[in-house]
CSV table of C-alpha atoms in Angstrom, one decimal:
chain,number,residue,atom,x,y,z
A,1,PHE,CA,-9.9,-20.8,-0.5
A,2,HIS,CA,-12.3,-21.5,2.8
A,3,ILE,CA,-11.5,-24.7,4.8
A,4,ASN,CA,-15.4,-24.8,5.7
A,5,SER,CA,-16.7,-25.1,2.4
A,6,LEU,CA,-14.5,-28.0,2.1
A,7,GLU,CA,-15.4,-29.8,5.1
A,8,ASP,CA,-19.3,-28.6,4.0
A,9,ARG,CA,-18.7,-30.7,0.6
A,10,PHE,CA,-17.0,-33.8,1.4
A,11,LEU,CA,-16.0,-34.2,5.1
A,12,CYS,CA,-19.5,-34.1,6.5
A,13,LYS,CA,-21.3,-36.4,4.2
A,14,LYS,CA,-22.5,-39.6,5.1
A,15,PRO,CA,-22.4,-42.3,2.6
A,16,LYS,CA,-24.6,-43.7,0.8
A,17,ILE,CA,-25.9,-47.3,0.4
A,18,THR,CA,-26.3,-47.9,-3.2
A,19,SER,CA,-26.8,-51.1,-3.7
A,20,GLN,CA,-26.9,-54.2,-0.8
A,21,THR,CA,-23.2,-56.6,-2.7
A,22,ILE,CA,-20.0,-55.0,-2.8
A,23,SER,CA,-17.8,-54.6,-5.9
A,24,TYR,CA,-14.7,-55.9,-6.2
A,25,GLN,CA,-11.9,-56.7,-9.3
A,26,ILE,CA,-9.9,-59.8,-9.5
A,27,HIS,CA,-6.0,-58.4,-10.6
A,28,SER,CA,-3.6,-60.4,-11.7
A,29,TRP,CA,-5.4,-63.8,-12.0
A,30,ASN,CA,-2.9,-65.5,-14.0
A,31,ASP,CA,-3.9,-68.9,-13.6
A,32,LEU,CA,-6.6,-69.9,-16.0
A,33,ARG,CA,-6.6,-73.5,-13.7
A,34,GLU,CA,-8.2,-70.6,-10.9
A,35,TRP,CA,-11.1,-69.4,-12.6
A,36,ASN,CA,-13.8,-71.8,-12.9
A,37,GLN,CA,-13.9,-71.0,-9.0
A,38,MET,CA,-13.9,-67.4,-9.7
A,39,ILE,CA,-17.2,-68.0,-12.0
A,40,LYS,CA,-18.3,-69.5,-9.2
A,41,LYS,CA,-17.7,-66.4,-6.5
A,42,ASP,CA,-20.0,-63.9,-9.6
A,43,VAL,CA,-16.7,-62.2,-10.2
A,44,ASN,CA,-17.2,-60.0,-12.4
A,45,TYR,CA,-14.6,-57.7,-13.6
A,46,LEU,CA,-10.9,-59.2,-13.2
A,47,LYS,CA,-8.0,-57.8,-14.6
A,48,VAL,CA,-4.9,-60.2,-16.2
A,49,ASP,CA,-1.0,-59.1,-16.5
A,50,PRO,CA,0.2,-60.0,-20.5
A,51,HIS,CA,4.1,-60.3,-21.4
A,52,TYR,CA,5.3,-60.3,-24.0
A,53,VAL,CA,8.6,-62.2,-24.0
A,54,GLY,CA,11.1,-63.6,-26.4
A,55,SER,CA,11.9,-67.5,-27.6
A,56,ASP,CA,14.3,-67.7,-24.8
A,57,ILE,CA,10.4,-68.6,-22.2
A,58,CYS,CA,8.1,-69.5,-24.8
A,59,SER,CA,10.5,-72.4,-26.2
A,60,ILE,CA,10.5,-74.1,-22.7
A,61,GLN,CA,7.1,-73.1,-22.3
A,62,GLU,CA,4.8,-76.3,-21.7
A,63,SER,CA,1.9,-77.5,-23.6
A,64,LYS,CA,-1.4,-76.5,-21.8
A,65,ASN,CA,-5.1,-77.9,-23.7
A,66,GLY,CA,-2.9,-79.3,-26.9
A,67,LEU,CA,-2.2,-75.5,-27.2
A,68,SER,CA,1.5,-74.7,-28.4
A,69,TYR,CA,3.5,-71.8,-28.6
A,70,PRO,CA,4.9,-69.9,-31.4
A,71,ASN,CA,9.0,-70.5,-30.9
A,72,GLU,CA,10.0,-67.0,-31.7
A,73,TYR,CA,7.4,-64.3,-29.2
A,74,CYS,CA,4.2,-65.4,-26.8
A,75,PHE,CA,1.7,-63.5,-24.5
A,76,VAL,CA,2.5,-65.2,-21.2
A,77,LEU,CA,0.6,-64.2,-18.2
A,78,SER,CA,2.6,-63.2,-15.3
A,79,HIS,CA,2.1,-60.3,-12.0
A,80,ASP,CA,6.1,-60.3,-12.3
A,81,THR,CA,8.7,-60.9,-14.7
A,82,PRO,CA,8.3,-63.9,-16.6
A,83,THR,CA,11.7,-66.1,-15.9
A,84,THR,CA,12.8,-68.9,-17.7
A,85,GLU,CA,12.7,-70.6,-14.0
A,86,ASN,CA,8.7,-71.1,-14.8
A,87,THR,CA,7.5,-73.7,-18.1
A,88,HIS,CA,3.9,-73.0,-16.8
A,89,TYR,CA,3.1,-69.7,-17.8
A,90,ASN,CA,-1.1,-69.4,-19.4
A,91,SER,CA,-0.4,-67.9,-22.2
A,92,THR,CA,-3.0,-65.1,-24.2
A,93,SER,CA,-4.0,-67.8,-26.5
A,94,ASP,CA,-4.4,-70.2,-23.1
A,95,LEU,CA,-6.9,-67.2,-22.1
A,96,LEU,CA,-8.6,-67.1,-25.6
A,97,ASN,CA,-9.0,-71.0,-25.3
A,98,TYR,CA,-10.7,-70.9,-22.2
A,99,LEU,CA,-13.0,-68.4,-22.9
A,100,ILE,CA,-14.7,-69.4,-25.9
A,101,GLU,CA,-14.7,-73.1,-24.4
A,102,ASN,CA,-17.1,-71.7,-21.1
A,103,LYS,CA,-18.6,-69.3,-23.1
A,104,GLU,CA,-22.3,-70.3,-21.7
A,105,ARG,CA,-21.2,-69.2,-18.1
C-alpha cells in the first residue's frame, strides 16, 4: 500500500464536468401543498417520510380533497415522529390522489 498510488488515483484528479445542470434531491417534502412549485422547478428526485400510525393520530386528521382517514391505522407523511398535536398531516392516500390528479405534469 503506497500513499502515492492513492494520491494518483483520487487526490490529483481534476473533476470532470459532465452536465451544465446540478442534480439534487429534495428530502422530507411531506407537505403536498408545496408540490406544484416543486414540479415547476423541474425536480426529478424527492423523498417523503411515511409513518405507520394508530387510531390516536389517524382519527383526528382533517380530511383533505374529500378523502377520509381510516380510524384504526394509516400512513401519515412527517419527517419527525407524528404527534396528536398536528391534525394536518398528509397521508399516503393524499399522495396517491395528488399523483393521479397531476399525472400529466
